Each structure stands twice: as structure tokens, then as C-alpha cells.
MMTF fields as JSON, N, C-alpha, C and O atoms, coordinates in Angstrom:
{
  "mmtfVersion": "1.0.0",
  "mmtfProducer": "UNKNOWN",
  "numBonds": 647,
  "numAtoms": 648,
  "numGroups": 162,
  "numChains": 1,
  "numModels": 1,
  "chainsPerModel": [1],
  "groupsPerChain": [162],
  "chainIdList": ["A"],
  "bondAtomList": [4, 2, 8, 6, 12, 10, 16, 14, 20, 18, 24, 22, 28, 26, 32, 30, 36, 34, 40, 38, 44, 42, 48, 46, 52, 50, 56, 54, 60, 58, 64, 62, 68, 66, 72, 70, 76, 74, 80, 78, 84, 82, 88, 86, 92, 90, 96, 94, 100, 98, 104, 102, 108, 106, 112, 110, 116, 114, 120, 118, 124, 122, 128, 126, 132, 130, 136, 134, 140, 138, 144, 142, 148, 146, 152, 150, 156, 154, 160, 158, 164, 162, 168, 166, 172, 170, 176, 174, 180, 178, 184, 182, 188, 186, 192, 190, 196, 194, 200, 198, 204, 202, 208, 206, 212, 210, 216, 214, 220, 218, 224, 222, 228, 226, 232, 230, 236, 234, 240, 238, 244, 242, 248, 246, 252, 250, 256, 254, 260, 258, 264, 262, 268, 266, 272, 270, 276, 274, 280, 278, 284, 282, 288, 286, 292, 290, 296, 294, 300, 298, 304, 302, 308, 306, 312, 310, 316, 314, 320, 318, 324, 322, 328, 326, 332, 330, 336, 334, 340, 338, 344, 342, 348, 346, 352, 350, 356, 354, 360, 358, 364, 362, 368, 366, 372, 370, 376, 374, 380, 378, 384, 382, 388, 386, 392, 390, 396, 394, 400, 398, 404, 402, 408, 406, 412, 410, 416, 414, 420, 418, 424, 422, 428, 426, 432, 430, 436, 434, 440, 438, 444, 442, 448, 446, 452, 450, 456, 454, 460, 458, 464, 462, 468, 466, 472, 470, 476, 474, 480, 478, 484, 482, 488, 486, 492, 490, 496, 494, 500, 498, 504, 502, 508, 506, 512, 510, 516, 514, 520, 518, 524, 522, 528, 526, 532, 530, 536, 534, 540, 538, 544, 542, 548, 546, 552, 550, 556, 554, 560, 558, 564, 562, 568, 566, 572, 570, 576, 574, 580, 578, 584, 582, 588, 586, 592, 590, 596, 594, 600, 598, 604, 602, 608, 606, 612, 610, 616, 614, 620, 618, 624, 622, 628, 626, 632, 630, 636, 634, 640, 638, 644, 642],
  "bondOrderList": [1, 1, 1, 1, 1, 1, 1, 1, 1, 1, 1, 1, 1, 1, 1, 1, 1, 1, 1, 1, 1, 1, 1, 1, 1, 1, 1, 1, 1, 1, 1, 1, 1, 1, 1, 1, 1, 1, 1, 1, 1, 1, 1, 1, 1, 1, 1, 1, 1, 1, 1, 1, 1, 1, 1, 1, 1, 1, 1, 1, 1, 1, 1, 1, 1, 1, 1, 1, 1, 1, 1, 1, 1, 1, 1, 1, 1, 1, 1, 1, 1, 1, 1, 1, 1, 1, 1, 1, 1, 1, 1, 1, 1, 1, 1, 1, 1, 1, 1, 1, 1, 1, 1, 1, 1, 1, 1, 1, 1, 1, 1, 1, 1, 1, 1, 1, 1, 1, 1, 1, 1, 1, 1, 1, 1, 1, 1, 1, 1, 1, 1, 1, 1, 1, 1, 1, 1, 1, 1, 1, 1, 1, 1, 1, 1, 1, 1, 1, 1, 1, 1, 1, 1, 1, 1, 1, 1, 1, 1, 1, 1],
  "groupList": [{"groupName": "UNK", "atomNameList": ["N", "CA", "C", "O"], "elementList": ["N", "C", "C", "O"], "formalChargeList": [0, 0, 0, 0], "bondAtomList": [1, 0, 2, 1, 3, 2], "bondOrderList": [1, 1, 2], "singleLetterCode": "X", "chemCompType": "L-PEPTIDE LINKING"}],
  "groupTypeList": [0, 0, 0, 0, 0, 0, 0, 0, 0, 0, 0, 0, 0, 0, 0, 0, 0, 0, 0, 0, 0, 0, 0, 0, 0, 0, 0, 0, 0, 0, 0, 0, 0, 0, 0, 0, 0, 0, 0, 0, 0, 0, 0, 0, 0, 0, 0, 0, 0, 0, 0, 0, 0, 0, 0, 0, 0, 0, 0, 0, 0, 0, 0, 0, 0, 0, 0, 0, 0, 0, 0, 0, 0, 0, 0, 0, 0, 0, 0, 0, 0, 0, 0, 0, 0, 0, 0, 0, 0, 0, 0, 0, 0, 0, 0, 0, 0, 0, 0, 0, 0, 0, 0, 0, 0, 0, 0, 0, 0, 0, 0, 0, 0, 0, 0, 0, 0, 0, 0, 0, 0, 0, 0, 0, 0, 0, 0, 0, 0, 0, 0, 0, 0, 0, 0, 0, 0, 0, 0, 0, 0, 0, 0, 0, 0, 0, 0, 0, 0, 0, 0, 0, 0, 0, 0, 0, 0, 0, 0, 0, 0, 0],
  "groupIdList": [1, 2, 3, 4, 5, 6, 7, 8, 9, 10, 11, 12, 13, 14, 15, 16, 17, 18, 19, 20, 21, 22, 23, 24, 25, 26, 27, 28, 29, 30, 31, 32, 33, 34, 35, 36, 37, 38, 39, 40, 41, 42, 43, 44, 45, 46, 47, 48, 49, 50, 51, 52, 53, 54, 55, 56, 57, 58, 59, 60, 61, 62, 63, 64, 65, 66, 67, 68, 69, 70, 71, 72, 73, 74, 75, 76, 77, 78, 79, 80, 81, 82, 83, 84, 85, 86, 87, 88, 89, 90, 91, 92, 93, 94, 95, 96, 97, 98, 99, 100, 101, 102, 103, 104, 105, 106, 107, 108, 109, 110, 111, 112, 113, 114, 115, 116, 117, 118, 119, 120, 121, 122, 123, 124, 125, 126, 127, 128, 129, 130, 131, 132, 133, 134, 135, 136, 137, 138, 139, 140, 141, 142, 143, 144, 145, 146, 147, 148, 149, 150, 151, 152, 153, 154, 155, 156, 157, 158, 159, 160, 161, 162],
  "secStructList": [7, 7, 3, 3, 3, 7, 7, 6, 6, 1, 6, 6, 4, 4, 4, 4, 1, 6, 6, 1, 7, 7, 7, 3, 3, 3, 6, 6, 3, 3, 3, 1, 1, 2, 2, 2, 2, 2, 2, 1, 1, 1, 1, 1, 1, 1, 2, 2, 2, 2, 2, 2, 2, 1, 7, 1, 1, 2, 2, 2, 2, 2, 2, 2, 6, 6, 7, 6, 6, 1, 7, 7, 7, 6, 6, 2, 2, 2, 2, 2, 2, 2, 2, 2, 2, 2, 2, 2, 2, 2, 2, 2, 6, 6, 7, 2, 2, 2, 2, 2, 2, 2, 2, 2, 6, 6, 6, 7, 7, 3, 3, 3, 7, 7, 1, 1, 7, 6, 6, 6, 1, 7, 6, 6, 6, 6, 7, 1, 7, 7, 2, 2, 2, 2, 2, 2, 2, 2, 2, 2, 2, 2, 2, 2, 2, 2, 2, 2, 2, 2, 2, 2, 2, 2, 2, 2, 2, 2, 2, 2, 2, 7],
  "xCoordList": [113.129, 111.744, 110.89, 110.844, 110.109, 109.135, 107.638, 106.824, 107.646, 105.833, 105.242, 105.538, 103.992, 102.779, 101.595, 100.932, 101.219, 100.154, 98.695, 98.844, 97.138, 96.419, 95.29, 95.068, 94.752, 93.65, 93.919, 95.009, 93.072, 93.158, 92.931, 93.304, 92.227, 91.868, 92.894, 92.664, 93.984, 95.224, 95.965, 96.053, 96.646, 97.169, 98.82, 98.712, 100.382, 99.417, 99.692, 99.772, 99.811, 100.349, 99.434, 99.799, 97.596, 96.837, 97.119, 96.781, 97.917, 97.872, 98.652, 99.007, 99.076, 99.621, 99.059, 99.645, 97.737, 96.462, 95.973, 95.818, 95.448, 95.127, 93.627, 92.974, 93.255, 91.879, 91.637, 90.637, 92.537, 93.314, 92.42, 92.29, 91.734, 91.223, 92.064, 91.571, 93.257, 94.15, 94.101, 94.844, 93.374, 92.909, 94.134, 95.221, 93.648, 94.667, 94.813, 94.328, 95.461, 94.949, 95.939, 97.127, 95.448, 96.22, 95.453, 94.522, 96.023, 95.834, 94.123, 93.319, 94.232, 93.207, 91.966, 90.742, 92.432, 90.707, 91.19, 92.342, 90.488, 90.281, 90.066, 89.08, 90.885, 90.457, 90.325, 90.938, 89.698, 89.143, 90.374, 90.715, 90.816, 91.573, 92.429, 92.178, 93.735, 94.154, 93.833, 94.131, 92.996, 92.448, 91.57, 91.641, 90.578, 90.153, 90.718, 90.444, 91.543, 92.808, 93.224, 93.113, 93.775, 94.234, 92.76, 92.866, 91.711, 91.029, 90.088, 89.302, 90.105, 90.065, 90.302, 89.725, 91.778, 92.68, 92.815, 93.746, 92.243, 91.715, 90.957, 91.423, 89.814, 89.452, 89.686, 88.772, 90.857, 91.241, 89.64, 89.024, 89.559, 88.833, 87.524, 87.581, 86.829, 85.451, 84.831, 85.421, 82.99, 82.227, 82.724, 83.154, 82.91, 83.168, 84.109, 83.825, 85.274, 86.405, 86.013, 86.396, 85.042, 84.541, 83.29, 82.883, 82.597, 81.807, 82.888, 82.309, 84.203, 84.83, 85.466, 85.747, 85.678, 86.165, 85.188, 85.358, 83.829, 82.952, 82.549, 81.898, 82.751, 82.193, 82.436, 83.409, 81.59, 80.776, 82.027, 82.096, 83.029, 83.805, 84.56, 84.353, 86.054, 87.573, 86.688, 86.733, 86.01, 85.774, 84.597, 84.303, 83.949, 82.581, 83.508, 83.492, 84.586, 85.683, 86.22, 86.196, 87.063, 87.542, 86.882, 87.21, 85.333, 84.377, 84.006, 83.861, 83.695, 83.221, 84.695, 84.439, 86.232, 86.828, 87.772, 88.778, 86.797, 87.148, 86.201, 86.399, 85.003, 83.993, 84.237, 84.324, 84.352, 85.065, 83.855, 83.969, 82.721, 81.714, 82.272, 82.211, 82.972, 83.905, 85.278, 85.908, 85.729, 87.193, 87.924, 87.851, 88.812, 90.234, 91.107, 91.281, 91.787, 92.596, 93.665, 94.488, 94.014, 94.841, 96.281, 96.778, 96.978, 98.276, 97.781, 98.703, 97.222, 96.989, 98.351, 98.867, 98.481, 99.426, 100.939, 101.683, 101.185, 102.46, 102.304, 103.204, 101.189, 101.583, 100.528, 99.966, 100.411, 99.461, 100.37, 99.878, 101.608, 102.561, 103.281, 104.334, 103.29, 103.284, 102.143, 102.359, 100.989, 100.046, 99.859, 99.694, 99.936, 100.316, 101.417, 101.351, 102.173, 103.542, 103.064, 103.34, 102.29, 101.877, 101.008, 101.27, 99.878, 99.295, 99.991, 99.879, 100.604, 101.282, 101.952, 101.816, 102.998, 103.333, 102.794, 103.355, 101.66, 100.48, 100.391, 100.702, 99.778, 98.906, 100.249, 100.003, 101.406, 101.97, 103.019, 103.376, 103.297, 103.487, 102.129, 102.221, 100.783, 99.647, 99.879, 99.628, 100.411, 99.895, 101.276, 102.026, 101.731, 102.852, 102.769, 103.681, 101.471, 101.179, 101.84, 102.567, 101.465, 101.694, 102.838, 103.251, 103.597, 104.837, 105.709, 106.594, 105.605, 106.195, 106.439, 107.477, 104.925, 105.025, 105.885, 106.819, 105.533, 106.767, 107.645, 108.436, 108.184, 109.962, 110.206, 111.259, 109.415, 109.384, 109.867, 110.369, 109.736, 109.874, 111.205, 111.655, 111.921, 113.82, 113.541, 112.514, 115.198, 115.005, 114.253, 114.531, 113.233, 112.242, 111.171, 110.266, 111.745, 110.515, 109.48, 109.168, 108.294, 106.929, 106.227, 106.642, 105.119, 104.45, 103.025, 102.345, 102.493, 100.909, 100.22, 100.028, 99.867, 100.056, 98.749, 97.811, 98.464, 97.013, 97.316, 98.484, 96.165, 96.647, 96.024, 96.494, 95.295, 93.894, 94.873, 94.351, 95.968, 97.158, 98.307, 99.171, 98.216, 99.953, 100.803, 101.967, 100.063, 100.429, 100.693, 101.861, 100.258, 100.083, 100.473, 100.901, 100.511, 100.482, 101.517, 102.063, 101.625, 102.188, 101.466, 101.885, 100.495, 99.673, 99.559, 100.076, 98.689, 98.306, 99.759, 100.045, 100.664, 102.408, 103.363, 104.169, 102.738, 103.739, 105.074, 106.262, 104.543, 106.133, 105.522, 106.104, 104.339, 103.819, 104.483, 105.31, 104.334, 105.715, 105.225, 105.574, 104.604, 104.28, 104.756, 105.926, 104.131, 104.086, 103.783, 104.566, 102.427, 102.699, 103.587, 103.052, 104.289, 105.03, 106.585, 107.195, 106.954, 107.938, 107.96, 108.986, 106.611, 106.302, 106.404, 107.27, 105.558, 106.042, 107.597, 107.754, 108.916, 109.548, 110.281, 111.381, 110.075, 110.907, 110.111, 110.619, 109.095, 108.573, 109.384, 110.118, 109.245, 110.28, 111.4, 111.524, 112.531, 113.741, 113.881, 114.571, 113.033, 112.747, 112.449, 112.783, 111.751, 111.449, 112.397, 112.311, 113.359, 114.168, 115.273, 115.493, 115.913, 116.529, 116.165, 116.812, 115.143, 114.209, 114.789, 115.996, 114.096, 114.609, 116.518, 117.011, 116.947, 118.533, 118.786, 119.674, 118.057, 118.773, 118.06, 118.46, 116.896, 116.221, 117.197, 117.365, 117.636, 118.302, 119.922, 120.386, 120.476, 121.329, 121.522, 122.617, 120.574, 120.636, 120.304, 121.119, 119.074, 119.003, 120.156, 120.282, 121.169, 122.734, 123.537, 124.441, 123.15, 124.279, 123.557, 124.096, 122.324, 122.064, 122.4, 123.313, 122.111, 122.912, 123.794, 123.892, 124.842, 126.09, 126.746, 127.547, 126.2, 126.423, 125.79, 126.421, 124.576, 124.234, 124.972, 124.899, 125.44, 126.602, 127.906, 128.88],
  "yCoordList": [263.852, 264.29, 263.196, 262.038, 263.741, 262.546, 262.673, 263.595, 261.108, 261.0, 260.463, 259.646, 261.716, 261.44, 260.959, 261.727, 260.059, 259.262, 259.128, 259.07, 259.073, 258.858, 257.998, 256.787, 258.882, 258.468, 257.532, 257.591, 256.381, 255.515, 255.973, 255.236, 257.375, 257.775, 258.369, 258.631, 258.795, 259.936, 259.0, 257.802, 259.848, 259.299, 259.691, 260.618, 259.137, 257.747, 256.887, 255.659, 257.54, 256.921, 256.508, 256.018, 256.551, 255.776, 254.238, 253.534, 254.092, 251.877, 251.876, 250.707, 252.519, 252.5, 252.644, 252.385, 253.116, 252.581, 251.664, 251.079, 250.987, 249.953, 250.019, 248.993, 251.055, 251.029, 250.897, 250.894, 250.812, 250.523, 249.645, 248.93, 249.571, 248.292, 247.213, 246.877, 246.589, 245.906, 244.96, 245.097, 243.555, 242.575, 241.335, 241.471, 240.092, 239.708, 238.057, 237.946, 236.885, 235.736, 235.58, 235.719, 235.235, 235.034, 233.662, 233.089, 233.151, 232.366, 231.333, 230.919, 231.262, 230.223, 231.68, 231.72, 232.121, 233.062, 234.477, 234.871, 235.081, 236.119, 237.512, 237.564, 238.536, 239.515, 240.357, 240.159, 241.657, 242.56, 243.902, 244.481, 244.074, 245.498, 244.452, 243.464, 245.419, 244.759, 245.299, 244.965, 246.424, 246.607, 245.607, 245.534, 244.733, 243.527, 242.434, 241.677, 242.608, 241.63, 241.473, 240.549, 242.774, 243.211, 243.721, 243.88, 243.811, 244.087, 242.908, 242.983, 241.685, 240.804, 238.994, 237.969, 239.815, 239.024, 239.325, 238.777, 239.884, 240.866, 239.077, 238.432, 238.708, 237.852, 236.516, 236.235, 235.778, 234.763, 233.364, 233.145, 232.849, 231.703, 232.317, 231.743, 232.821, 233.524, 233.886, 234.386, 233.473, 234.459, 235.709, 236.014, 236.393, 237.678, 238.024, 238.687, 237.229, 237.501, 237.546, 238.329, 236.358, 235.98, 237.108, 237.221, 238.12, 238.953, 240.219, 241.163, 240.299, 241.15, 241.11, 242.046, 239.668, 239.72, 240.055, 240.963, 239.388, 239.885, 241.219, 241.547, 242.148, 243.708, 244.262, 244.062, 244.93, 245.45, 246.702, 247.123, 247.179, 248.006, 247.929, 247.203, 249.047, 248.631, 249.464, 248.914, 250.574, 251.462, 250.624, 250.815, 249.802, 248.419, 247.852, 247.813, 247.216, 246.038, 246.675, 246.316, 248.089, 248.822, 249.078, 249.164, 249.242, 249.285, 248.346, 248.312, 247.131, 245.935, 245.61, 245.436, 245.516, 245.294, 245.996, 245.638, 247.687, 248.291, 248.302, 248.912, 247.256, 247.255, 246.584, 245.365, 246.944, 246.623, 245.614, 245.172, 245.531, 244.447, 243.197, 242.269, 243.209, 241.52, 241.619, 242.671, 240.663, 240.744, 240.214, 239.147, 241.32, 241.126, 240.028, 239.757, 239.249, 238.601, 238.656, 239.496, 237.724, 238.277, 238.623, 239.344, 238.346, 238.177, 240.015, 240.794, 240.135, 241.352, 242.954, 243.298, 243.287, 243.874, 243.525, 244.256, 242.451, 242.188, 241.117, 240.861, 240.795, 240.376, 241.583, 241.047, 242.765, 243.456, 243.924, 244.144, 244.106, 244.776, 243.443, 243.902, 242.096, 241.278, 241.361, 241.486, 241.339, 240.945, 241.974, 241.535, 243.478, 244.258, 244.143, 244.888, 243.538, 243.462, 242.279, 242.325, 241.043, 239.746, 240.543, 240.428, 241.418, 242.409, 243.0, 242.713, 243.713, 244.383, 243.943, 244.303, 242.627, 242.279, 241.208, 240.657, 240.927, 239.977, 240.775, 240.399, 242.326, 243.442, 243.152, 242.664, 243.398, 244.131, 242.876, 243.058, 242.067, 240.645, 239.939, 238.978, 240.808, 240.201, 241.151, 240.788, 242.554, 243.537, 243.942, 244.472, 243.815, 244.501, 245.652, 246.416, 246.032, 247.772, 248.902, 249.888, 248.472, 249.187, 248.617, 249.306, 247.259, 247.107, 247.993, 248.371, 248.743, 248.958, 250.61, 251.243, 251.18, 252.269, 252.334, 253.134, 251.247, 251.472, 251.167, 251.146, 250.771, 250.307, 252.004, 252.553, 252.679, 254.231, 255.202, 256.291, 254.865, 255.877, 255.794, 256.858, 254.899, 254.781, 255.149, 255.07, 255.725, 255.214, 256.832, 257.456, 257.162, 258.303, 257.578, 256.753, 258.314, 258.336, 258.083, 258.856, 257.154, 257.141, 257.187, 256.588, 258.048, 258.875, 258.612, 259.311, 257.839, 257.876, 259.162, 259.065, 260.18, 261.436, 261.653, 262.026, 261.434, 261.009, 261.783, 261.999, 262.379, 263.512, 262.256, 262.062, 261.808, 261.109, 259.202, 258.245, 259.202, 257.775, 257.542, 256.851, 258.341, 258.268, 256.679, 256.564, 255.765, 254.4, 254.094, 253.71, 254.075, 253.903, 254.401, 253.833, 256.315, 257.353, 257.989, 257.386, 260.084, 260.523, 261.161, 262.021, 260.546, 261.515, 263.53, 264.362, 263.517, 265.288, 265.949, 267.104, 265.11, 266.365, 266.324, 267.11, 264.946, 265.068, 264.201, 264.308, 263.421, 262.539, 261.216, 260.535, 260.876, 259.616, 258.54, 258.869, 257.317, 256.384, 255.534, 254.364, 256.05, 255.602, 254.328, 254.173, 253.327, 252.049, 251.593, 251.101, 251.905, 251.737, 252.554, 252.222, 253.177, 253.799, 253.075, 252.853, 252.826, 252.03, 250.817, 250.245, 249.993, 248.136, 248.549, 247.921, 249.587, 249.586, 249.96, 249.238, 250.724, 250.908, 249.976, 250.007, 248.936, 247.584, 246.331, 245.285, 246.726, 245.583, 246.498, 246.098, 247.203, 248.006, 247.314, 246.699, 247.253, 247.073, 245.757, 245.489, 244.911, 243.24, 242.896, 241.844, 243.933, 243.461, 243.959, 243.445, 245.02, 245.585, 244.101, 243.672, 243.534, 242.756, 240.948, 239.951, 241.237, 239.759, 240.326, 240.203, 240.742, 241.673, 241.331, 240.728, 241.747, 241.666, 240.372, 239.818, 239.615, 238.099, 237.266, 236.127, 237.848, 237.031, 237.323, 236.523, 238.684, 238.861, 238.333, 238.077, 238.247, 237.823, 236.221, 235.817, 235.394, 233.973, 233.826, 233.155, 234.458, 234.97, 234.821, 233.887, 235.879, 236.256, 235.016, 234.722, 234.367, 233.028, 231.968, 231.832, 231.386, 230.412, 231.112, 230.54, 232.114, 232.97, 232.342, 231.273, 232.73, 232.494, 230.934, 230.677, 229.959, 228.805, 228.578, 228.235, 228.838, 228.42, 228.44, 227.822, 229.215, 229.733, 229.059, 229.287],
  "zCoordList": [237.718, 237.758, 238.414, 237.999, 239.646, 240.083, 239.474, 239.428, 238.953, 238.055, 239.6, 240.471, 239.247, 240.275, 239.85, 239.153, 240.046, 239.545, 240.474, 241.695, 239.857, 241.052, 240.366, 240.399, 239.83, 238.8, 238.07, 237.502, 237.825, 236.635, 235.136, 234.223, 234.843, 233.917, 233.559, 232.378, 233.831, 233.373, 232.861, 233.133, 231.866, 230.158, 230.868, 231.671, 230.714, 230.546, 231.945, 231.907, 233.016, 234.027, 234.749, 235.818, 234.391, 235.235, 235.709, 236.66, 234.541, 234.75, 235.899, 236.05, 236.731, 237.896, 239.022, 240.072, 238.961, 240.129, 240.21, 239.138, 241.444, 241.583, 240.873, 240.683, 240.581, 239.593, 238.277, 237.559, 238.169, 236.084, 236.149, 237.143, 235.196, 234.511, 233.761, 232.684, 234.114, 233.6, 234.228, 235.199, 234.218, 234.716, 234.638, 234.075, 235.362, 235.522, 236.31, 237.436, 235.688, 236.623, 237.541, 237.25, 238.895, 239.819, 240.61, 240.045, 242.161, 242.612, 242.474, 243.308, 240.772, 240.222, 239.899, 239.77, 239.887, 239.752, 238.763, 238.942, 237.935, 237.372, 238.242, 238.977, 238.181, 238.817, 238.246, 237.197, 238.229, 237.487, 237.272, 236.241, 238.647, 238.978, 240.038, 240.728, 239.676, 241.72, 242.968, 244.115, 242.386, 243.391, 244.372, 245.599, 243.323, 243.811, 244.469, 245.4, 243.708, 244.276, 245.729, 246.534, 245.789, 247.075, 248.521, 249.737, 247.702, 248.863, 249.099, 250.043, 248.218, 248.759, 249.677, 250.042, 249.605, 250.267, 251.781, 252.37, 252.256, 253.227, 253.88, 254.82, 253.074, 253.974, 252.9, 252.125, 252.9, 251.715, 252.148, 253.19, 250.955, 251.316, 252.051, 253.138, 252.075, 252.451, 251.224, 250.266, 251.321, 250.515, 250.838, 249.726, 251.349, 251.81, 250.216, 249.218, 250.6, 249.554, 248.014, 247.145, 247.929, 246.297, 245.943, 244.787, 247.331, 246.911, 246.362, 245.823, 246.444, 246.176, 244.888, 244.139, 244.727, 243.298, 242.599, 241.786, 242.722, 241.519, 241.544, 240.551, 242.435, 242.497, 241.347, 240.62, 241.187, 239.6, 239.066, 237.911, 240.322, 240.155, 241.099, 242.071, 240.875, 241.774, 243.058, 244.158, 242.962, 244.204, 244.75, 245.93, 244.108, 245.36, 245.551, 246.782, 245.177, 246.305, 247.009, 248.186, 246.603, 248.305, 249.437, 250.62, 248.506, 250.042, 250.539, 251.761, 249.633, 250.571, 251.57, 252.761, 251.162, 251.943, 252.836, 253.448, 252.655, 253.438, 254.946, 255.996, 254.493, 255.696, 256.768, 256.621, 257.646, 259.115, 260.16, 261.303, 259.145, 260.26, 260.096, 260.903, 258.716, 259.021, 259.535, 259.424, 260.045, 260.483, 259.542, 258.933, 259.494, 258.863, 259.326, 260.514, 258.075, 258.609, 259.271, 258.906, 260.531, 261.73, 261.422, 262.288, 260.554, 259.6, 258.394, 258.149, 258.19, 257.707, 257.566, 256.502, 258.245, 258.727, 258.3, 257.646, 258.731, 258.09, 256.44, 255.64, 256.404, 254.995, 253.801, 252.846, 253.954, 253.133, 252.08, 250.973, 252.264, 251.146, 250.555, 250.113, 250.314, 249.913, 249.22, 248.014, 249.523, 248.932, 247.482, 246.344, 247.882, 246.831, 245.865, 244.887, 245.938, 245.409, 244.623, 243.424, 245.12, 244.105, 243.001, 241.804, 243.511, 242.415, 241.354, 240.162, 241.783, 241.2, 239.637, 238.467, 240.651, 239.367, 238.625, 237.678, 239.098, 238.151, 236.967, 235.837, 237.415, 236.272, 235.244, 234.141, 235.544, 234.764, 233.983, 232.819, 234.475, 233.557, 232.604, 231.84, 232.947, 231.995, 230.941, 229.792, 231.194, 230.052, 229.444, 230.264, 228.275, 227.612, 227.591, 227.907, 227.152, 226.785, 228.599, 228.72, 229.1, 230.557, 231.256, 232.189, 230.972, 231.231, 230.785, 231.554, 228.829, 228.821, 229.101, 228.909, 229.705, 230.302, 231.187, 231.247, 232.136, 233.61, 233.311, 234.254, 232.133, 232.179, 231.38, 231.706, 230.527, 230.145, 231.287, 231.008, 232.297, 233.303, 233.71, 234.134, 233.707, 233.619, 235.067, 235.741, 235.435, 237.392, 237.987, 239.011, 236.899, 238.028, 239.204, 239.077, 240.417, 241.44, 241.184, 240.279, 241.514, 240.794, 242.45, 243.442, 242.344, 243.65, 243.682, 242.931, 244.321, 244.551, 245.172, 246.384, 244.666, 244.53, 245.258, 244.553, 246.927, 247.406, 248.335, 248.658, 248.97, 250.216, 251.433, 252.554, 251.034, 252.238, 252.472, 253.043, 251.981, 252.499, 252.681, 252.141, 253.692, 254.013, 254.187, 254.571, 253.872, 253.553, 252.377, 252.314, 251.545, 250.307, 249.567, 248.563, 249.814, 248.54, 249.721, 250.645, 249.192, 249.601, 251.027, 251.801, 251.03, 252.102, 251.843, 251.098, 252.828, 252.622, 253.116, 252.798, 253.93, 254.517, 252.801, 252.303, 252.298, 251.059, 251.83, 251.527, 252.791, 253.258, 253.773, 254.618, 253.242, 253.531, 252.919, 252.069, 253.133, 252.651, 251.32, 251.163, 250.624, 249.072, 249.19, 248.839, 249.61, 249.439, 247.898, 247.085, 247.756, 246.064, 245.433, 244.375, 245.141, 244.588, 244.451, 243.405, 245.643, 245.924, 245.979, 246.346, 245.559, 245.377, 243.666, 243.056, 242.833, 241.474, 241.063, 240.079, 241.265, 241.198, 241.542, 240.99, 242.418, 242.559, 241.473, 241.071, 241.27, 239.815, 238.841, 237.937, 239.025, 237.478, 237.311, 236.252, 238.374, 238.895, 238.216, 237.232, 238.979, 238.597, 237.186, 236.642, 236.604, 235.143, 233.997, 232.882, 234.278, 233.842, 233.213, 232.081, 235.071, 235.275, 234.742, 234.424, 234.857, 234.274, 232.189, 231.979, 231.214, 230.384, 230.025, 229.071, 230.77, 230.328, 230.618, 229.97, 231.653, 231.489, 230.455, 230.213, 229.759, 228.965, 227.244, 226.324, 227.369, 226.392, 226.21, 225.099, 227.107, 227.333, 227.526, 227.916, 227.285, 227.311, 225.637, 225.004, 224.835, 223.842, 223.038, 222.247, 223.242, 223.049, 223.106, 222.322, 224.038, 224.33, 222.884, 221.786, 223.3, 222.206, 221.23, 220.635, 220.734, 218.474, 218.706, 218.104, 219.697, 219.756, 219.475, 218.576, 220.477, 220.008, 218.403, 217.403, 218.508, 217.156, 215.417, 214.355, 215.834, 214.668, 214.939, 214.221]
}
């Protein structure tokens, strides 16, 4: 079964938008959403960037760094799904509660269920390349695997200990 996700408000697979309110510290600074995160890495080291972290909401930072009178950084393009992927698994190594949603979903498809991003989501054909979808399903993967080696070292010290 594939979970389609969009809204931050939907129970309970919103924490899987970048609009979740599931905040989070990363490179020295507090961010609100990763959405912030990610849209203001767009211009690193700029007021530009620090007017984005503080935006009052995730949809004022997509717009301030969706505004095209500043230039994007020239590296953009090839490092933007890195940059989501550091998000990503910031949110979800800060929050247990929604880690342990996405480790809930076992190996189902997870779908940014968006007609208007065929980058990101599934786009309006339904064959857009769900970038988020497929950067959370590999934090799944990773935290699954992070998880069994933590238990399994766990396992080793009992073991000596006795």
C-alpha cells in the first residue's frame, strides 16, 4: 500500500511535510519547519537567509525563498537534495514521536501526493519523481539500520557483562 502525504495537518502522516511544525537544530541555528531550513539555504550566509529562518511561517519562507529578485546560489541544483536529506533527518532524529511514525510505515512507498511538483511530489501525471518521498524512505532505511546496530551493541555489552 502507498501512504500519500501532503498537508501538515493530516493525522498522522502530516510530520512528513516540510510544513510540520517539528522544529529542529541544525548548522548552529534553530529552525522552525524544514521547510525553513531548506528554503533558506537557497542563499547560505545572507540576511536574505536569516530573514527566512525567522519567517513567522513554513509558507513566508517558501515565499521569501521562492523570490527570484535574489540570486540563488550557483551550486543550487546539484546540492538541493542534499540539503533536503540534512532536513530531513535533523526533523526526525529531534522528534521520537514522528520517528516513530516513519519507522510505522515498514517498507510502504511514502508519496508527496502534490499535483503542482513533479520534483518533489508526484506531480499532476502521478509519475513525478517524489524526491521527498524517496529522501524520507531512505531516512527510514538509515534509522531502521542505525536501531539494529544500536541494539545489537546493547546485546553485546549484557552479554559480556554477565
Amino acid at each position: 500500500m502507498t501512504i500519500y502525504f501532503y498537508a501538515a495537518d493530516e493525522v498522522p502522516y502530516g510530520c512528513f511535510s516540510n510544513f510540520s511544525g517539528h522544529g529542529f537544530d541544525l548548522d548552529g541555528h534553530r529552525w522552525t519547519t524544514s521547510e525553513h531550513y531548506f528554503q533558506a539555504q537557497k542563499f547560505p550566509g545572507s540576511r536574505h537567509a536569516d530573514l527566512i529562518r525567522r519567517a513567522a511561517t513554513p509558507l513566508r519562507a517558501a515565499e521569501l525563498g521562492r523570490d527570484r529578485s535574489r540570486p540563488l546560489r550557483r551550486d543550487w541544483e546539484r546540492v538541493k537534495d542534499d540539503v533536503m536529506r540534512q532536513a530531513v533527518t535533523a526533523k526526525f532524529a529531534a522528534h521520537a514521536d514522528i520517528r516513530a511514525i516513519l519507522l510505522d510505515t515498514g517498507d510502504e512507498e511514502l508519496v508527496e501526493d502534490t499535483s503542482t511538483d513533479h520534483y518533489w511530489g508526484r506531480g499532476s501525471s502521478g509519475t513525478g519523481k517524489n524526491m521527498l518521498g524517496r529522501i524520507l524512505m531512505r531516512t527510514r532505511t538509515r534509522l531502521r539500520a542505525d536501531l539494529t546496530q544500536h541494539a545489537n551493541t546493547r546485546d553485546r555489552r549484557q552479554r559480556r557483562a554477565h
